Amino acid sequence: MTENKSEIRDGMRIEWDVPIRMDDGVVLRADVFRPVADGRYPVIMTHGPYAKGLSFQDGFPGMWEALSTRYPDAVTGTTNKYQNWETADPEKWVPDGYVCIRVDSRGAGRSPGYLDIFSPQETRDYYECIEWAGTQPWSNGKVGLLGISYYAMNQWQVAALQPPHLAAICPWEGASDYYREFTHHAGILNTFVSVWYPVQVSAVQHGGGGRGDRNPNTGEPIAGSATLSAEDLVANREDSAAELLIHGFDDQYYRDRSPELEKITVPVLSATNWAHHLHTRGGFEGYRRAGSERKWLEVHGLEHFTEFYTDYGVALQKRFFGHFLKGEDTGWDRQPPVELNVRHVDGSFELRPEQEWPLARTRWAELHLHPDDHRLATQPPTAATSARFEALGDGLTFTTEPLGEDTEITGPAAAHLHVSSSTTDADLFLTLRVLDPDGTDITFRSALDPAGVVGAGWLRASHRATDPERSLPHRPWHAHDQPTPLVPGETEALDIEIWPTSVVVPAGHRLAVTIQGRDFEVPGDGPWPETYGVPMRGHGMFVHNDPDDRPAEIYGGTTTLVSGPDQPSYLLLPVIPRTPGSPTATRRGPFPTPRR
């Protein structure tokens, strides 16, 4: 049986493996970092499956190397002995009068039980952990949630349950829709779960010993002392990847794992990234749909973990939580509702306050596709034209003329296309690109990919039905509840969501869109970096190549794009006027030069 230990070290009172009993008797284990002095303090909490005792440096050495060498401010002012992947460093919070708590979720790390990611049971456990923390003698009764990715996604979930002691949340780059963002892109299965789960989740399942790692501060095995057989481990966890193939549509399985955002009432700071094909959309949708009257949106770039740890990110987090958990005058009452780090092609960012999202001054520009000469133009073709492409080939690329002036594109985007297929279905992959005067792609350090693309959208044609009550011109909402097969050779209209993006395109550069029936790959010979065996060539590790989801006899046909006066095919792009009356901005950077 696990025993919790208490000690004072590095200016903190640390309690390891504190038991938190759930209503069904299962005991979860938490590490609690708090000030040495007696008192009542606000709580910063995370709850998840990545093993609270696994050090960032040991578990994710490549990411740690990138963070510590490129952004030294992220790792200064701390011994870094308590760093844990995608959670707050207690050495940066406890001295400011916070309690930091990390909980291993049910079945993970040092907590026993059945492992079922994002399940209603896991969310209910989180609720109980929040209530436990809010009623401890060292707590002031206010609990805030802060963390990246998994530790952001489950914030949306549990906040919708309205735990009484939850006071504020800061989901930092986390999906808010299990179907549309985490597992599928517009009906097309994203293979991320099948790649990520064995490495980051089941590898640290309780009773498995995980990677064989031990907590460097306690010497205890990160996945508990007990060793279960391989068969028992399998029996004690949900096969999350297999479930995705069983559930191809947005049914109750996904709804049970997606939050009712409208039920969130606590203050929200939603921080998201311009180019993360798992999390970007969730940050914007969470902000837009959350029921809270007090909510803010912040958008940044770079690797998806970077700004969480930098001085910029920590300062933002502390101003938010200082205001809502401690009642301090942090200036948060003057924080603009929206704060954007607008991207520039030199790798720098323009920090700019805004009042709403999408921006009210947006000029929605239609750029029409001309299949005869592959142009993008403001006027549609004067006669119906078409072009064919092999779905699994290079597709079609349409480009503008060189831009006559610097042009900012910031916001959600969409495409309205008329297509037919030689088969009963087709997958459409849209990639927004910026080409320099020599025709070379401008790419950005984004998510885990050093050569990230500007923007992306997807749609499985048989999922083309939209919900008119939830759809917007710039953000169609697909129901994903039943198939509507194509009739081979018959043209259908498709509305395709392109996830929000931002870039200032310099004069002389060109905009382009590539349309394919497979994942786009940045041109060039590499070598391309890999994450968990997936080569990253523009979309990180978020690719769509599961043969069971995409059998070649259906998704390997010939696709025809049609455009003309009666069947217009166009992009809808958010152009932001750069006028003297625009909000003031400051330039941040320069950051590492974008790869070309």
mmCIF file of C-alpha atoms in Angstrom, residues 129 145 273 280 400 460 466 485 520 534 554 584:
data_model
loop_
_atom_site.group_PDB
_atom_site.id
_atom_site.type_symbol
_atom_site.label_atom_id
_atom_site.label_comp_id
_atom_site.label_asym_id
_atom_site.label_seq_id
_atom_site.Cartn_x
_atom_site.Cartn_y
_atom_site.Cartn_z
ATOM 1 C CA CYS A 129 -10.412 16.203 -6.286
ATOM 2 C CA LEU A 145 -6.953 24.746 -12.955
ATOM 3 C CA ASN A 273 -1.860 28.297 -30.594
ATOM 4 C CA THR A 280 -6.119 25.252 -32.040
ATOM 5 C CA THR A 400 -2.745 34.643 -56.207
ATOM 6 C CA ARG A 460 -14.986 13.859 -45.649
ATOM 7 C CA THR A 466 -24.203 21.001 -41.950
ATOM 8 C CA PRO A 485 -22.515 8.984 -49.943
ATOM 9 C CA PHE A 520 -0.080 17.755 -47.482
ATOM 10 C CA VAL A 534 5.725 10.030 -37.536
ATOM 11 C CA ILE A 554 -12.992 4.481 -51.840
ATOM 12 C CA THR A 584 -1.913 49.558 -30.981
#
